[in-house]
Short mmCIF file of C-alpha atoms in Angstrom, two decimals:
data_model
loop_
_atom_site.label_atom_id
_atom_site.label_comp_id
_atom_site.label_asym_id
_atom_site.label_seq_id
_atom_site.Cartn_x
_atom_site.Cartn_y
_atom_site.Cartn_z
CA UNK D 1 -60.10 3.29 -35.71
CA UNK D 2 -59.83 4.07 -32.13
CA UNK D 3 -58.07 0.83 -31.35
CA UNK D 4 -55.72 1.49 -34.45
CA UNK D 5 -54.77 4.88 -32.97
CA UNK D 6 -54.08 3.68 -29.41
CA UNK D 7 -52.07 0.87 -30.92
CA UNK D 8 -49.92 3.37 -33.02
CA UNK D 9 -49.30 5.58 -30.21
CA UNK D 10 -48.46 2.67 -27.86
CA UNK D 11 -45.89 1.59 -30.67
CA UNK D 12 -44.39 4.99 -30.93
CA UNK D 13 -43.92 5.49 -27.23
CA UNK D 14 -42.49 2.01 -26.90
CA UNK D 15 -39.94 2.72 -29.68
CA UNK D 16 -38.82 6.18 -28.28
CA UNK D 17 -38.70 5.15 -24.62
CA UNK D 18 -35.26 5.56 -22.99
CA UNK D 19 -33.22 2.46 -22.08
CA UNK D 20 -32.94 1.91 -18.37
CA UNK D 21 -29.47 3.35 -17.51
CA UNK D 22 -26.91 0.91 -15.94
CA UNK D 23 -25.87 1.47 -12.44
CA UNK D 24 -22.65 3.40 -11.69
CA UNK D 25 -20.34 0.93 -10.07
CA UNK D 26 -17.44 2.36 -7.95
CA UNK D 27 -14.18 0.42 -7.45
CA UNK D 28 -14.81 0.40 -3.71
CA UNK D 29 -18.00 0.86 -1.55
CA UNK D 30 -17.76 1.57 2.17
CA UNK D 31 -21.04 0.54 3.82
CA UNK D 32 -21.04 2.06 7.12
CA UNK D 33 -23.39 2.09 10.34
CA UNK D 34 -23.19 5.31 12.37
CA UNK D 35 -23.38 5.22 16.29
CA UNK D 36 -26.23 5.83 18.57
CA UNK D 37 -27.94 9.14 18.48
CA UNK D 38 -25.74 10.51 15.42
CA UNK D 39 -27.82 12.18 12.52
CA UNK D 40 -28.42 10.19 9.43
CA UNK D 41 -25.56 9.50 7.26
CA UNK D 42 -22.18 7.46 7.90
CA UNK D 43 -21.49 9.53 11.19
CA UNK D 44 -18.21 11.32 12.35
CA UNK D 45 -16.14 8.15 12.52
CA UNK D 46 -17.31 6.91 9.11
CA UNK D 47 -16.50 10.25 7.44
CA UNK D 48 -13.07 10.36 9.04
CA UNK D 49 -12.33 6.81 7.89
CA UNK D 50 -13.38 7.48 4.42
CA UNK D 51 -11.35 10.70 4.31
CA UNK D 52 -8.19 8.82 5.55
CA UNK D 53 -8.90 5.94 3.04
CA UNK D 54 -9.09 8.05 -0.14
CA UNK D 55 -5.39 9.13 -0.31
CA UNK D 56 -4.28 5.31 0.26
CA UNK D 57 -6.32 4.22 -2.84
CA UNK D 58 -5.41 6.92 -5.36
CA UNK D 59 -6.71 5.93 -8.72
CA UNK D 60 -9.76 4.03 -7.20
CA UNK D 61 -13.32 5.35 -7.13
CA UNK D 62 -14.75 5.25 -3.47
CA UNK D 63 -18.44 5.34 -2.72
CA UNK D 64 -20.14 5.29 0.54
CA UNK D 65 -23.44 3.93 1.68
CA UNK D 66 -25.10 4.97 4.98
CA UNK D 67 -26.98 2.18 6.76
CA UNK D 68 -30.63 3.19 6.96
CA UNK D 69 -31.70 2.50 10.66
CA UNK D 70 -32.86 4.61 13.72
CA UNK D 71 -29.40 4.48 15.57
CA UNK D 72 -31.58 5.34 18.59
CA UNK D 73 -31.66 4.29 22.11
CA UNK D 74 -33.85 1.41 21.00
CA UNK D 75 -31.32 -1.16 20.63
CA UNK D 76 -33.56 -3.84 19.09
CA UNK D 77 -33.40 -1.58 16.05
CA UNK D 78 -29.91 -2.96 15.47
CA UNK D 79 -31.78 -5.92 13.63
CA UNK D 80 -33.32 -3.40 11.24
CA UNK D 81 -29.88 -1.85 10.52
CA UNK D 82 -28.44 -5.37 9.73
CA UNK D 83 -31.31 -6.10 7.55
CA UNK D 84 -30.58 -2.97 5.48
CA UNK D 85 -26.87 -3.32 5.33
CA UNK D 86 -27.24 -7.01 4.22
CA UNK D 87 -29.84 -6.08 1.57
CA UNK D 88 -27.74 -3.29 0.23
CA UNK D 89 -24.60 -5.29 -0.03
CA UNK D 90 -26.48 -8.15 -1.82
CA UNK D 91 -27.88 -5.37 -4.26
CA UNK D 92 -24.35 -4.17 -4.87
CA UNK D 93 -23.04 -7.56 -5.50
CA UNK D 94 -25.85 -8.31 -7.92
CA UNK D 95 -25.50 -4.87 -9.75
CA UNK D 96 -21.82 -4.32 -9.61
CA UNK D 97 -20.03 -7.59 -9.04
CA UNK D 98 -16.54 -6.06 -9.54
CA UNK D 99 -17.15 -3.50 -6.68
CA UNK D 100 -14.94 -4.32 -3.45
CA UNK D 101 -17.07 -3.98 -0.51
CA UNK D 102 -16.10 -2.65 2.98
CA UNK D 103 -18.40 -3.20 5.90
CA UNK D 104 -17.89 -0.85 8.95
CA UNK D 105 -19.80 0.49 12.04
CA UNK D 106 -19.20 2.45 15.27
CA UNK D 107 -20.66 1.74 18.60
CA UNK D 108 -24.27 0.61 17.93
CA UNK D 109 -23.31 0.43 14.14
CA UNK D 110 -20.55 -2.05 15.10
CA UNK D 111 -23.24 -4.28 16.64
CA UNK D 112 -25.09 -3.88 13.08
CA UNK D 113 -22.02 -5.46 11.57
CA UNK D 114 -21.76 -8.12 14.13
CA UNK D 115 -25.32 -9.36 13.11
CA UNK D 116 -24.55 -9.21 9.24
CA UNK D 117 -21.14 -11.16 9.87
CA UNK D 118 -22.19 -13.72 12.16
CA UNK D 119 -25.68 -14.49 11.52
CA UNK D 120 -26.34 -16.98 8.53
CA UNK D 121 -30.13 -17.42 9.22
CA UNK D 122 -32.91 -14.96 9.78
CA UNK D 123 -34.14 -14.28 13.33
CA UNK D 124 -35.12 -11.74 16.02
CA UNK D 125 -35.99 -9.15 13.48
CA UNK D 126 -33.07 -9.86 11.08
CA UNK D 127 -34.70 -10.95 7.75
CA UNK D 128 -31.92 -10.86 4.95
CA UNK D 129 -28.82 -13.10 5.95
CA UNK D 130 -26.07 -12.72 3.62
CA UNK D 131 -25.65 -15.80 1.07
CA UNK D 132 -22.19 -17.41 1.23
CA UNK D 133 -21.58 -16.48 -2.41
CA UNK D 134 -21.59 -12.84 -1.37
CA UNK D 135 -18.66 -13.26 1.22
CA UNK D 136 -15.78 -13.10 -1.27
CA UNK D 137 -17.11 -9.62 -2.43
CA UNK D 138 -16.49 -8.08 0.99
CA UNK D 139 -12.87 -7.22 1.05
CA UNK D 140 -12.52 -5.79 4.59
CA UNK D 141 -14.58 -5.24 7.80
CA UNK D 142 -13.67 -2.51 10.34
CA UNK D 143 -15.56 -1.76 13.65
CA UNK D 144 -14.93 0.75 16.33
CA UNK D 145 -15.96 0.67 20.03
CA UNK D 146 -17.80 -2.76 19.48
CA UNK D 147 -19.95 -3.69 22.47
CA UNK D 148 -19.45 -7.49 21.97
CA UNK D 149 -15.77 -7.03 22.53
CA UNK D 150 -16.37 -5.90 26.10
CA UNK D 151 -17.79 -9.46 26.52
CA UNK D 152 -14.75 -11.11 25.06
CA UNK D 153 -16.32 -11.74 21.71
CA UNK D 154 -14.68 -9.49 19.31
CA UNK D 155 -15.84 -9.89 15.55
CA UNK D 156 -12.37 -11.39 14.86
CA UNK D 157 -13.35 -14.48 16.90
CA UNK D 158 -17.27 -14.47 16.33
CA UNK D 159 -17.15 -14.71 12.46
CA UNK D 160 -15.46 -17.72 10.59
CA UNK D 161 -16.21 -16.01 7.16
CA UNK D 162 -15.26 -12.43 8.10
CA UNK D 163 -12.94 -12.77 11.04
CA UNK D 164 -9.64 -12.73 9.04
CA UNK D 165 -10.70 -9.73 7.01
CA UNK D 166 -11.94 -7.88 10.20
CA UNK D 167 -10.10 -5.04 12.40
CA UNK D 168 -12.17 -4.93 15.60
CA UNK D 169 -10.78 -1.70 17.03
CA UNK D 170 -11.18 -0.27 20.96
CA UNK D 171 -9.80 2.78 22.23
CA UNK D 172 -7.96 2.15 25.49
CA UNK D 173 -10.31 2.41 28.47
CA UNK D 174 -13.25 2.70 26.31
CA UNK D 175 -16.23 1.27 28.49
CA UNK D 176 -18.25 0.04 25.66
CA UNK D 177 -15.63 -2.24 24.14
CA UNK D 178 -13.48 -2.80 27.05
CA UNK D 179 -13.47 -2.75 30.94
CA UNK D 180 -12.32 0.64 31.04
CA UNK D 181 -14.21 3.75 32.44
CA UNK D 182 -13.07 6.72 30.23
CA UNK D 183 -16.36 7.63 28.30
CA UNK D 184 -14.43 10.39 26.39
CA UNK D 185 -12.27 7.58 24.66
CA UNK D 186 -15.48 6.22 23.19
CA UNK D 187 -16.61 9.30 21.57
CA UNK D 188 -13.28 10.39 20.05
CA UNK D 189 -12.39 7.71 17.56
CA UNK D 190 -12.50 10.07 14.65
CA UNK D 191 -9.52 11.92 16.30
CA UNK D 192 -7.65 8.73 17.32
CA UNK D 193 -5.06 6.86 15.51
CA UNK D 194 -7.17 3.92 15.26
CA UNK D 195 -8.95 5.47 12.04
CA UNK D 196 -5.78 5.50 10.41
CA UNK D 197 -5.18 1.83 11.42
CA UNK D 198 -8.47 0.91 9.99
CA UNK D 199 -7.91 2.74 6.72
CA UNK D 200 -4.47 0.96 6.33
CA UNK D 201 -6.20 -2.37 7.07
CA UNK D 202 -8.84 -1.57 4.33
CA UNK D 203 -6.34 -0.36 1.86
CA UNK D 204 -4.10 -3.58 2.45
CA UNK D 205 -7.14 -5.90 1.89
CA UNK D 206 -8.77 -4.13 -0.94
CA UNK D 207 -5.43 -4.26 -2.81
CA UNK D 208 -5.02 -7.83 -2.18
CA UNK D 209 -8.57 -8.95 -2.64
CA UNK D 210 -10.20 -10.78 -5.59
CA UNK D 211 -13.87 -11.78 -6.13
CA UNK D 212 -12.74 -15.66 -5.91
CA UNK D 213 -9.98 -15.35 -3.24
CA UNK D 214 -9.56 -13.82 0.29
CA UNK D 215 -6.18 -13.18 1.49
CA UNK D 216 -5.50 -12.35 5.08
CA UNK D 217 -3.16 -9.57 6.41
CA UNK D 218 -1.63 -9.42 9.91
CA UNK D 219 -4.29 -8.24 12.50
CA UNK D 220 -3.89 -4.61 13.77
CA UNK D 221 -3.90 -4.02 17.61
CA UNK D 222 -6.29 -1.85 19.47
CA UNK D 223 -5.30 0.98 21.55
#
């Protein structure tokens, strides 16, 4: 009798359990890694970028994802940020295949994007390389104050997959991405014209992109 009661209750619970809700998919998702020592979130540059982008993509829903990593002065944690960014992008492609993805980062966050865009295999703490099938789902890439650019290796040159989709932007005299010595130029991207340049770059690529094709637009220039 007890077994029958348990079975009956289980059957009733199973018949009334709610179905799993489908994920809400936006038209565009901006996946952004903040700079060193910024509080959790997409950071000041990421927010300025998204705020500038929205009027350029009227009629499209835009969501954001803040890469989960320390953004501390332990720069080895870049690998953790790259792993989180890559895993999130892969999950978005699996759950929302029509969503057009934008990768972005500022300063240390730009280094996070560098790893994701240029490392086809795991290593040095990076554990989740992007499969090649994911590449067409990334409509555009924008980075600000990218440390590798100072070494003559901007992301436009480093990544055969993402280079044509990338705007690697450096404020004039920014010592992080150039041989300049004006530290103020590194911490004022959100007030610079390069945020608008990046938003225009994204809008152009989002409008032109297709899950199975990748069209390149003329590369913007840094200040």
